[in-house]
mmCIF file of N, CA and C and ligand atoms in Angstrom:
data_model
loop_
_atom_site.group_PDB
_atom_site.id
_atom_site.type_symbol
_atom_site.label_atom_id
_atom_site.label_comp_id
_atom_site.label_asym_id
_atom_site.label_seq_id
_atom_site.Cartn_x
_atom_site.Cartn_y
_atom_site.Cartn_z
ATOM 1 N N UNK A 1046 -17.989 -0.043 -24.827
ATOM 2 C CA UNK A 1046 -19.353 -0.553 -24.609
ATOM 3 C C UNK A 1046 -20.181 0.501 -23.880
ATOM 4 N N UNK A 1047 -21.508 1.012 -24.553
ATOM 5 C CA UNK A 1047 -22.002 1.795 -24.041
ATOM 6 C C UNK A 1047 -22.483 1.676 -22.635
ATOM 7 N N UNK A 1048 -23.160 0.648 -22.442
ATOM 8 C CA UNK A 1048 -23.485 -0.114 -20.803
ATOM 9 C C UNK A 1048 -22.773 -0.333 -20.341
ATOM 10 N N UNK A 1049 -21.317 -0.386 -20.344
ATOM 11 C CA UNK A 1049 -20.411 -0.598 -18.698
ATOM 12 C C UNK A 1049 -19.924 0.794 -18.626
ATOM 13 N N UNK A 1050 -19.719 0.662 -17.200
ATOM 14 C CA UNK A 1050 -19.731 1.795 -16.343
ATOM 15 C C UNK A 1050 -18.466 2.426 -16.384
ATOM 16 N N UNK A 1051 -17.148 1.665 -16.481
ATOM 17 C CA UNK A 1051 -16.126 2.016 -16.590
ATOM 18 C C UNK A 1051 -15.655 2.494 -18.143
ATOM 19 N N UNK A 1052 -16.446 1.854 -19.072
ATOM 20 C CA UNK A 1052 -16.051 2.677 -20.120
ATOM 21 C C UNK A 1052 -16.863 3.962 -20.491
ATOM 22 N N UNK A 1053 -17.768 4.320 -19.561
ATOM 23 C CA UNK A 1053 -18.376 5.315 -19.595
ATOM 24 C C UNK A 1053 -17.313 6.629 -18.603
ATOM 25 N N UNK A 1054 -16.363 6.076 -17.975
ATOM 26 C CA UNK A 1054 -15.407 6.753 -17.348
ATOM 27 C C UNK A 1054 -14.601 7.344 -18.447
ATOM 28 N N UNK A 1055 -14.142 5.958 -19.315
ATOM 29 C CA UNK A 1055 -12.847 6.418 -19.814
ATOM 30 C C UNK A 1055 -13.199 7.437 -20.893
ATOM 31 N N UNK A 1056 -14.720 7.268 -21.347
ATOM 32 C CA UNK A 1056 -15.040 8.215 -22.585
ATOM 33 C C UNK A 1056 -15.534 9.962 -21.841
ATOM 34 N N UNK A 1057 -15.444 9.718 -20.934
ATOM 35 C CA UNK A 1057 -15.652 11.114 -19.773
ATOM 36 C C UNK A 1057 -16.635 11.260 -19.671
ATOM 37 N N UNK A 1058 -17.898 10.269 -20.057
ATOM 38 C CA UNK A 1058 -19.620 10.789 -19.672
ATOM 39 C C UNK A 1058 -20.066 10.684 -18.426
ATOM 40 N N UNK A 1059 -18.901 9.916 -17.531
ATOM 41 C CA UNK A 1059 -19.300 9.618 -15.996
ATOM 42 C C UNK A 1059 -18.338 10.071 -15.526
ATOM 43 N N UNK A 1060 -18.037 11.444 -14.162
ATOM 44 C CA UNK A 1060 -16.872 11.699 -13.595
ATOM 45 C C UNK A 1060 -16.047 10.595 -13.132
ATOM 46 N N UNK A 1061 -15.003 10.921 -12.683
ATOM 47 C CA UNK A 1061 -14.174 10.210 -11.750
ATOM 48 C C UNK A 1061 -13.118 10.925 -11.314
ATOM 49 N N UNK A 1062 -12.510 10.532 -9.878
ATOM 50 C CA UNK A 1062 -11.528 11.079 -9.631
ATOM 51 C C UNK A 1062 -10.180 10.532 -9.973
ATOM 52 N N UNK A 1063 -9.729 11.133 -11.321
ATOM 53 C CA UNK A 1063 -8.301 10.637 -12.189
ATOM 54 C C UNK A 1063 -7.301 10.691 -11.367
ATOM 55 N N UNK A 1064 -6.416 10.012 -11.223
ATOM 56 C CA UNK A 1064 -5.117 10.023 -10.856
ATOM 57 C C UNK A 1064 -3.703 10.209 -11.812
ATOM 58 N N UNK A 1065 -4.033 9.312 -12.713
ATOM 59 C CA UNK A 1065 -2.808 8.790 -13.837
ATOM 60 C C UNK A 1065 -3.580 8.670 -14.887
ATOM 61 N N UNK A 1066 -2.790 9.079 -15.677
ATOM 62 C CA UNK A 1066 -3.051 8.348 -17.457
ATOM 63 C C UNK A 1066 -2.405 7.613 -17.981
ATOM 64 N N UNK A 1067 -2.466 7.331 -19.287
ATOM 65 C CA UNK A 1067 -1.658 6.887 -20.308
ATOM 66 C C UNK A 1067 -2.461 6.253 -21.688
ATOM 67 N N UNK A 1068 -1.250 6.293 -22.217
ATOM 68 C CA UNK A 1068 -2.429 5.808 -23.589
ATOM 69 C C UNK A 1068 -3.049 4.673 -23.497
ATOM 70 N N UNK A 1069 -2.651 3.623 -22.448
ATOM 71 C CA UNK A 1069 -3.430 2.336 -22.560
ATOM 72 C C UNK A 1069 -4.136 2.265 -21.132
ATOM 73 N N UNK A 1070 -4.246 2.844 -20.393
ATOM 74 C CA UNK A 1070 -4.918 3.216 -19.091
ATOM 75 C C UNK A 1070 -5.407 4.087 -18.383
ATOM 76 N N UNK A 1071 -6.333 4.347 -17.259
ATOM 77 C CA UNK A 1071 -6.576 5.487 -16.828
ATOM 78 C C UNK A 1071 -6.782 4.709 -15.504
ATOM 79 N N UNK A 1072 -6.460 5.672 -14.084
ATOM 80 C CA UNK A 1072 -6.148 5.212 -12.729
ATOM 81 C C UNK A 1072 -7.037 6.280 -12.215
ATOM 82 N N UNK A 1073 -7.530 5.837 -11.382
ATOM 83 C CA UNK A 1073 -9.171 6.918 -10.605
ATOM 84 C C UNK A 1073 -9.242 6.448 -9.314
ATOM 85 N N UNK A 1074 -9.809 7.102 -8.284
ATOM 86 C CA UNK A 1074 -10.360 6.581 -7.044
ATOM 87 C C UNK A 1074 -11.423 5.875 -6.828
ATOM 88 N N UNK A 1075 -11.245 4.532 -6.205
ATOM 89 C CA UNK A 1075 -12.281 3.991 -5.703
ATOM 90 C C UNK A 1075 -13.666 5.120 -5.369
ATOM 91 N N UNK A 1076 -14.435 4.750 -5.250
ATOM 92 C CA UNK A 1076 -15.770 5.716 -4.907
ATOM 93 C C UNK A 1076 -16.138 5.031 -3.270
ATOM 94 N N UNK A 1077 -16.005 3.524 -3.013
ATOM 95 C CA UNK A 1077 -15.914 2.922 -1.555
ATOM 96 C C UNK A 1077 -14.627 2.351 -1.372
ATOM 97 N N UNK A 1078 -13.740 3.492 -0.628
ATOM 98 C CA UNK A 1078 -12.512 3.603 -0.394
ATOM 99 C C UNK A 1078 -12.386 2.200 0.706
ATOM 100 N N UNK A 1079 -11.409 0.932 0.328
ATOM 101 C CA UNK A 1079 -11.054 0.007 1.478
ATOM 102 C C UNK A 1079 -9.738 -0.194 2.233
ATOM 103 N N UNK A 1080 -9.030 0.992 1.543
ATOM 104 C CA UNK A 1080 -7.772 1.232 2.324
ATOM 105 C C UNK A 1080 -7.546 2.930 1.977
ATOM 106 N N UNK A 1081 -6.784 3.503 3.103
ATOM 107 C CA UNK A 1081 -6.671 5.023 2.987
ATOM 108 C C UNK A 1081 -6.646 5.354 1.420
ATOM 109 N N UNK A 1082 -5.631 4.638 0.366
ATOM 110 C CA UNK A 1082 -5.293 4.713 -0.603
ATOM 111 C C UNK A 1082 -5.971 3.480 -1.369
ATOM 112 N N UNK A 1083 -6.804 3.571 -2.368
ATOM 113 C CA UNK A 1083 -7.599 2.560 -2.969
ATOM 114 C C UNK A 1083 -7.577 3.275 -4.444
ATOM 115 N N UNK A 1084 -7.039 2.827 -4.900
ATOM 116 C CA UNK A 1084 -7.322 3.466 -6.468
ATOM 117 C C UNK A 1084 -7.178 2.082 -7.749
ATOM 118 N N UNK A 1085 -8.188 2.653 -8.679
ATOM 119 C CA UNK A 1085 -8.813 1.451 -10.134
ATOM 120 C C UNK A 1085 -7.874 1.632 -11.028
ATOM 121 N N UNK A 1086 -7.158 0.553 -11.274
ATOM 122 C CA UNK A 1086 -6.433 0.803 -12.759
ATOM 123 C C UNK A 1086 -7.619 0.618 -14.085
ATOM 124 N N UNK A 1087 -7.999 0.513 -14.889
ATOM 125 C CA UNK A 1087 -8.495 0.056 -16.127
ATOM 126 C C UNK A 1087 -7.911 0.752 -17.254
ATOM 127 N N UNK A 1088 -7.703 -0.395 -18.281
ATOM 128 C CA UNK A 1088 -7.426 -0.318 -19.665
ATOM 129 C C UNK A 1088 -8.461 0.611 -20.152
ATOM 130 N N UNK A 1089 -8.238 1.361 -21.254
ATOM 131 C CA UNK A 1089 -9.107 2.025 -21.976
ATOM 132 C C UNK A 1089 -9.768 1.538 -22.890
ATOM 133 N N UNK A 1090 -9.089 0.252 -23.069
ATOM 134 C CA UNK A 1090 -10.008 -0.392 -24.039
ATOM 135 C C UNK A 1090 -10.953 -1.578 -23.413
ATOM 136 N N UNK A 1091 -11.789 -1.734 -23.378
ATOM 137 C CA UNK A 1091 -13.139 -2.890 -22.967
ATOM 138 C C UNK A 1091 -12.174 -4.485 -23.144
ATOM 139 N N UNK A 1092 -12.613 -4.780 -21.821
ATOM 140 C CA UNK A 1092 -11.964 -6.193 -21.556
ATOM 141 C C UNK A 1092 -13.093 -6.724 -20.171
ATOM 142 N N UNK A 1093 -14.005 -7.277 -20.345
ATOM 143 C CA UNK A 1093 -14.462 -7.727 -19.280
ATOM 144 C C UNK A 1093 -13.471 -8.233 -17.990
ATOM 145 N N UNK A 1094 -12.804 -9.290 -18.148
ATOM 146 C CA UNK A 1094 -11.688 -10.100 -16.747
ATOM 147 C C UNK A 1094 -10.918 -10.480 -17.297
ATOM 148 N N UNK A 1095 -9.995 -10.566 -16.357
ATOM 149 C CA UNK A 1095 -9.242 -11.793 -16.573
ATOM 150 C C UNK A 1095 -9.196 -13.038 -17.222
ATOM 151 N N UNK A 1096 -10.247 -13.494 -17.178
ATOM 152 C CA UNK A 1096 -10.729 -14.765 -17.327
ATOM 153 C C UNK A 1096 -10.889 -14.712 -19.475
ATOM 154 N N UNK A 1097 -11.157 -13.556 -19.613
ATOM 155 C CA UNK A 1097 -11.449 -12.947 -21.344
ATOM 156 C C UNK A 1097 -10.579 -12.830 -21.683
ATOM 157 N N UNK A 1098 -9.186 -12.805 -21.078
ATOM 158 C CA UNK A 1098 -8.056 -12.093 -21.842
ATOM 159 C C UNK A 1098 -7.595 -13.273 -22.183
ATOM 160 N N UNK A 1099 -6.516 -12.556 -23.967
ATOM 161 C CA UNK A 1099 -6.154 -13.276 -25.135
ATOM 162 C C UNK A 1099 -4.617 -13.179 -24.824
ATOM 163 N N UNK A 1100 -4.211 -13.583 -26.078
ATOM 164 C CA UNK A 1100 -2.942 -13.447 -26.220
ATOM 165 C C UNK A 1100 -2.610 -11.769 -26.568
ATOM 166 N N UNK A 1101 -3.320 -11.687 -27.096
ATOM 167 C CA UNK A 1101 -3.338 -10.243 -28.119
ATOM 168 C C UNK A 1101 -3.723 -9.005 -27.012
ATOM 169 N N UNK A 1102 -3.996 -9.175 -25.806
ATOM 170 C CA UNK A 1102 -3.926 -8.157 -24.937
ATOM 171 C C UNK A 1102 -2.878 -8.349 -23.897
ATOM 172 N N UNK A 1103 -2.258 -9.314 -24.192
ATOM 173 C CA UNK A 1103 -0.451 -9.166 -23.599
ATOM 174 C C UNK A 1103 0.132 -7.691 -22.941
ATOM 175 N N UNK A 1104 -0.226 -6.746 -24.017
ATOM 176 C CA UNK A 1104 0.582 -5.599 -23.805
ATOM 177 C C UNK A 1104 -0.389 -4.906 -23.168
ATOM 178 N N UNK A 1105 -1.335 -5.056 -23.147
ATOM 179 C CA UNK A 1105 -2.636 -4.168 -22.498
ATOM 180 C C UNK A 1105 -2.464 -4.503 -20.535
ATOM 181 N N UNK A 1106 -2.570 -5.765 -20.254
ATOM 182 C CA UNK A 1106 -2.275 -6.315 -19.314
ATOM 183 C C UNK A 1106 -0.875 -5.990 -18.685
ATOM 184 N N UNK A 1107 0.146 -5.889 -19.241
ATOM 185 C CA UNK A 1107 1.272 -5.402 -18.678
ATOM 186 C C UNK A 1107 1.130 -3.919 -18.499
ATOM 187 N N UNK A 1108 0.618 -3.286 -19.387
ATOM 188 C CA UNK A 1108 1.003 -1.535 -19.256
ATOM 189 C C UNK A 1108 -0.223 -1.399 -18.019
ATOM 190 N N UNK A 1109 -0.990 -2.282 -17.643
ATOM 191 C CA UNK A 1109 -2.104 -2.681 -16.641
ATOM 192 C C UNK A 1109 -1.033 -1.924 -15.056
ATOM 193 N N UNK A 1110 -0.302 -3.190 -15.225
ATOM 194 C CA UNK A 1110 0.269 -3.608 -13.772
ATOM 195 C C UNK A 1110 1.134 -2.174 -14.087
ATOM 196 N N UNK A 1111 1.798 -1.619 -14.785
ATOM 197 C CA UNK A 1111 2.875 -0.887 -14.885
ATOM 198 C C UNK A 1111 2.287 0.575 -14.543
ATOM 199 N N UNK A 1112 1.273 0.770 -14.779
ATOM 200 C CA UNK A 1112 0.083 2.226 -14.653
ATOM 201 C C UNK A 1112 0.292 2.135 -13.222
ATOM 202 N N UNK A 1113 -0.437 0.577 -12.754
ATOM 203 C CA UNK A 1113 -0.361 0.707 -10.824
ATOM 204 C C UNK A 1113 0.711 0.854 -10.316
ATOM 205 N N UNK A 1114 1.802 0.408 -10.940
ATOM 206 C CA UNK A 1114 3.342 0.733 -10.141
ATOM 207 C C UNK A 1114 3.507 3.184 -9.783
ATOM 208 N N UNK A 1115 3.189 2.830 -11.082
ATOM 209 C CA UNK A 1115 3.333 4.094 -10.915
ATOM 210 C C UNK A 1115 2.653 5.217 -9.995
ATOM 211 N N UNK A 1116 0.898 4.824 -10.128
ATOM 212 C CA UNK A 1116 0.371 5.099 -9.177
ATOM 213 C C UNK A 1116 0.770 4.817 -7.538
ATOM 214 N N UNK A 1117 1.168 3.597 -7.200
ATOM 215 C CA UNK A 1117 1.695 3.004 -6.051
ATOM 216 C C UNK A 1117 2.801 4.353 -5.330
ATOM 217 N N UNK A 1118 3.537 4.833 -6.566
ATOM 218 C CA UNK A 1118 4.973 5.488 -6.204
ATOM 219 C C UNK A 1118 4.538 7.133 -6.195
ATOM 220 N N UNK A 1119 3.066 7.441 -6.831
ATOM 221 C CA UNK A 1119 3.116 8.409 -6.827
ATOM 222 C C UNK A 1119 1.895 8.894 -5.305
ATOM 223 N N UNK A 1120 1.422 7.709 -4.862
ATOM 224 C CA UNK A 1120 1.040 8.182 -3.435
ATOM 225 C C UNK A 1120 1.636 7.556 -2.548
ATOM 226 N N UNK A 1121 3.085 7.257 -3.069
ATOM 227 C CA UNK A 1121 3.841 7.663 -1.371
ATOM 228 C C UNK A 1121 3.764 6.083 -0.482
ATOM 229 N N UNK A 1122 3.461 4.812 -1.544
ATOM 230 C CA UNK A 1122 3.428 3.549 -0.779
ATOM 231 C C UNK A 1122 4.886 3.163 -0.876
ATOM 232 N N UNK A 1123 5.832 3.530 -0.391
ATOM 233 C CA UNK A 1123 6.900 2.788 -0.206
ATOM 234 C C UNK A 1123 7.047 1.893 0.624
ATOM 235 N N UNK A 1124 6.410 1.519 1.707
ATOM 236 C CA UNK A 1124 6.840 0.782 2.280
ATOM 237 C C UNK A 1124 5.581 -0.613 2.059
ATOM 238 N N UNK A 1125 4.577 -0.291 1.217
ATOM 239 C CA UNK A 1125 3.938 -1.719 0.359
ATOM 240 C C UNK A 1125 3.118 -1.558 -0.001
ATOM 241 N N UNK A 1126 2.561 -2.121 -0.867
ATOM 242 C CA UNK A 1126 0.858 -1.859 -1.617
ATOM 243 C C UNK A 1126 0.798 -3.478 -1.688
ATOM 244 N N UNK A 1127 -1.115 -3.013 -2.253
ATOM 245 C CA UNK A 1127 -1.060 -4.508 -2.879
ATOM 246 C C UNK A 1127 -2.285 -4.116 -4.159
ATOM 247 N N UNK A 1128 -1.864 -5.179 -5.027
ATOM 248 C CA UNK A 1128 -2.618 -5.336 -6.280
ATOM 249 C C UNK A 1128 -3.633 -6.523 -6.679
ATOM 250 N N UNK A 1129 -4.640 -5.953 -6.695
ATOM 251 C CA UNK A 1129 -5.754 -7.000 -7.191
ATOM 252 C C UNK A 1129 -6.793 -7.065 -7.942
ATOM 253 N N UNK A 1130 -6.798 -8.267 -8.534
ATOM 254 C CA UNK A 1130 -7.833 -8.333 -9.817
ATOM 255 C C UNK A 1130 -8.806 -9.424 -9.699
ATOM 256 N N UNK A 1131 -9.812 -9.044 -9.254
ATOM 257 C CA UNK A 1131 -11.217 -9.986 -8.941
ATOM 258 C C UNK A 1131 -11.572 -10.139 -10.428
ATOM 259 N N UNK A 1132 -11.530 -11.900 -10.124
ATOM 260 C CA UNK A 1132 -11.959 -12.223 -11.259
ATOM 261 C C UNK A 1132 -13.303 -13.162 -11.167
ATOM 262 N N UNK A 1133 -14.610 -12.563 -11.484
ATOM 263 C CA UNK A 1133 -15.625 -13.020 -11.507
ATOM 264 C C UNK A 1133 -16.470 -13.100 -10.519
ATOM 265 N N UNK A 1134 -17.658 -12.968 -10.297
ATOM 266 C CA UNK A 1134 -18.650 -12.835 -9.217
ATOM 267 C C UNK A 1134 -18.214 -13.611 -8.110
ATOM 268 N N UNK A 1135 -17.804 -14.564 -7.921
ATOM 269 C CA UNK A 1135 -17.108 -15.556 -6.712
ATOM 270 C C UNK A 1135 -16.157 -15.000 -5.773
ATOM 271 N N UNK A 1136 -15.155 -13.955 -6.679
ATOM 272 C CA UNK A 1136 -13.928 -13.592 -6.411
ATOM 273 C C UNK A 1136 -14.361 -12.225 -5.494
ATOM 274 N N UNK A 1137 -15.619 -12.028 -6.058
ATOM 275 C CA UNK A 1137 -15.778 -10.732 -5.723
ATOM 276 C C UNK A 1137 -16.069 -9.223 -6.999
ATOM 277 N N UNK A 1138 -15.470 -9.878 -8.214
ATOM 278 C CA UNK A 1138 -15.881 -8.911 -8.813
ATOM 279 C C UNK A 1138 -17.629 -8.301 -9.426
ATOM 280 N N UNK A 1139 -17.504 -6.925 -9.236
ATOM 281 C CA UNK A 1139 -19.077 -6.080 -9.568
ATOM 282 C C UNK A 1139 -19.109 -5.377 -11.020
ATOM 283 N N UNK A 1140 -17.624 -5.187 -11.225
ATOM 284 C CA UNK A 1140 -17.979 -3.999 -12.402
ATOM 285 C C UNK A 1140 -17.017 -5.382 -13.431
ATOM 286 N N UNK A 1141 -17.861 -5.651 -15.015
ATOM 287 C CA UNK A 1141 -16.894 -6.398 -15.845
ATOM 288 C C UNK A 1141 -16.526 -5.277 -16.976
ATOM 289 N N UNK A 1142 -15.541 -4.656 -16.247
ATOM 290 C CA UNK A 1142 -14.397 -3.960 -17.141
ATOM 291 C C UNK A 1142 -12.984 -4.139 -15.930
ATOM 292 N N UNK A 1143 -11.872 -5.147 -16.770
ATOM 293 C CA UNK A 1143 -11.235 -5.357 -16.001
ATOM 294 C C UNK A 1143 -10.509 -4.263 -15.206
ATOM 295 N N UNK A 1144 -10.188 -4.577 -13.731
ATOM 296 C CA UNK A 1144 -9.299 -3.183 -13.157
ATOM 297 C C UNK A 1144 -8.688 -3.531 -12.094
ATOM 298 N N UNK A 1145 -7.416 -3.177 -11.836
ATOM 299 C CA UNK A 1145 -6.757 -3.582 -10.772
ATOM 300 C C UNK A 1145 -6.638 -2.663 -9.728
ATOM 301 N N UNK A 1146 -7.064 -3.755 -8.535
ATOM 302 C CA UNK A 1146 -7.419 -2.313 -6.892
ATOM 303 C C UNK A 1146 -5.571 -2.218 -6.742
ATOM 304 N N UNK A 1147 -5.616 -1.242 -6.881
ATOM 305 C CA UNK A 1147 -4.492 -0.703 -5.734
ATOM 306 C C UNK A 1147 -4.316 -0.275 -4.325
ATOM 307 N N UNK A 1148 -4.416 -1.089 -3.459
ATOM 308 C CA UNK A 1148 -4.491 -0.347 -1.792
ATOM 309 C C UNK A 1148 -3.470 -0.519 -1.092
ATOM 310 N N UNK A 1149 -3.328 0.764 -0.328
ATOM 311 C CA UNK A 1149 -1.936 0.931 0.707
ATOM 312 C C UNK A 1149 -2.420 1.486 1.313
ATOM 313 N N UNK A 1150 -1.640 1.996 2.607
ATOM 314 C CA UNK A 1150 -1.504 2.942 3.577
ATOM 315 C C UNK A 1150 -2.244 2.391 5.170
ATOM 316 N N UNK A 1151 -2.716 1.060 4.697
ATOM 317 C CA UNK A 1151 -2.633 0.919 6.255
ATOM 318 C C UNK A 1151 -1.934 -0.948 6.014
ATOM 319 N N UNK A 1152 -2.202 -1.792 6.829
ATOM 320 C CA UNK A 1152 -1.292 -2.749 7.456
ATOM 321 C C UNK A 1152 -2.569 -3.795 6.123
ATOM 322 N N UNK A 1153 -2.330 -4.342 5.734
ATOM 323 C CA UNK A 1153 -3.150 -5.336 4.363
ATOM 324 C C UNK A 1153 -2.860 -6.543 5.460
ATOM 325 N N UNK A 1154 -3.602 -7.612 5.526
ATOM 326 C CA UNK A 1154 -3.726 -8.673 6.246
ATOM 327 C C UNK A 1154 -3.350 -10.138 5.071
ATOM 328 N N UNK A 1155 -3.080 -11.524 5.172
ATOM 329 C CA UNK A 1155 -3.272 -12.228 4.062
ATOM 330 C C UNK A 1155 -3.713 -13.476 5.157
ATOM 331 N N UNK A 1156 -4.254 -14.018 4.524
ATOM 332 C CA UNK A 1156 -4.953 -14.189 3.348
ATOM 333 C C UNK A 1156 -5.787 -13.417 3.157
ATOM 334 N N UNK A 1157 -6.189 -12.350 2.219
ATOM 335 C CA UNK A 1157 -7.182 -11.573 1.900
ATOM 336 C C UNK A 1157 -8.654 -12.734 2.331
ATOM 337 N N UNK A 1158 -9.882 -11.999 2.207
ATOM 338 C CA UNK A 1158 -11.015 -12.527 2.735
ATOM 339 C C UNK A 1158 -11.460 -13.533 1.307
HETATM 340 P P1 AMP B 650 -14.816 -5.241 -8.154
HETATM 341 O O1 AMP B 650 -15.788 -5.538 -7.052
HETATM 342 O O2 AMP B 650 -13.484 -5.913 -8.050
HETATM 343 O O3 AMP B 650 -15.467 -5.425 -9.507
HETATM 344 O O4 AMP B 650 -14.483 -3.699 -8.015
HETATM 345 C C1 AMP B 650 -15.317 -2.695 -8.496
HETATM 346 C C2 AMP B 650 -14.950 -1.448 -7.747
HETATM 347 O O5 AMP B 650 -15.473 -0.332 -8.451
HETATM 348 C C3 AMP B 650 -15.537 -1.374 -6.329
HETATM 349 O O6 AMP B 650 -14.468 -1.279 -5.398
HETATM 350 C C4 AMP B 650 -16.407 -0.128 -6.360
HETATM 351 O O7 AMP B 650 -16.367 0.585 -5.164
HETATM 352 C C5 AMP B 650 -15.800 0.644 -7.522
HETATM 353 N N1 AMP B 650 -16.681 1.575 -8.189
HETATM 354 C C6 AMP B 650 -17.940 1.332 -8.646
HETATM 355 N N2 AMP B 650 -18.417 2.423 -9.273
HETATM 356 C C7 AMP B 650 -17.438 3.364 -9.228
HETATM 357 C C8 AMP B 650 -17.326 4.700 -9.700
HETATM 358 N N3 AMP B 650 -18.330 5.304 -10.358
HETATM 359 N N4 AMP B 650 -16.184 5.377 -9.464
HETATM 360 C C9 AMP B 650 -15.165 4.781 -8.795
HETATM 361 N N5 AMP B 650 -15.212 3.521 -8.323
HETATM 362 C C10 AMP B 650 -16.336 2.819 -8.528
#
């Protein structure tokens, strides 16, 4: 979609700072960092939320969470991260291209806010 912002990432017309790839994802830095380590998973392919997803993006959604594992391991969160997917203006979400925050490196509180 030419108007969202994140697929303007994945097609490279808007920088970002990449972390990870893969064929069904790309992992970048937050731009308003909320933990030392804050980094965006998103699919490469256009999916507004959570809330949109089918059956048929099953595998999109898993290689989702599996991109952040990796990211998680490749900055050094061993001792915990956390993963999250705001779903819809209520929740908190701004950008509708789905993406999962990855943040570690300092002490995460719960109940999140
Ligand atoms: P959410 O509020 O869950 O939709 O998360 C959207 C996230 O995208 C926020 O944490 C923003 O700081 C982040 N963000 C917005 N624009 C950019 C950008 N150009 N590069 C990296 N992160 C961004």
């Amino acid at each position: 979609m030419s108007d969202c912002l994140f697929c303007r990432i994945v097609s490279g017309e808007l920088g970002a700072a990449v972390v990870a790839e893969d064929e069904w994802a790309l992992a970048f830095r937050d731009i308003r960092p909320q933990a030392p380590t804050h980094i965006l998973v998103i699919p490469k392919k256009h999916l507004g939320s959570l809330g949109e997803a089918a059956e048929e993006d099953a595998v999109l959604l898993g290689r989702l969470l599996l991109l952040a594992k990796v990211v998680a391991r490749g900055e050094g969160l061993a001792s915990g991260y956390r993963v999250v997917l705001n779903n819809g203006g209520a929740a908190g979400q701004s950008v509708f291209h789905i993406h999962a925050h990855v943040l570690g490196g300092r002490h995460l509180g719960w109940p999140p806010g």
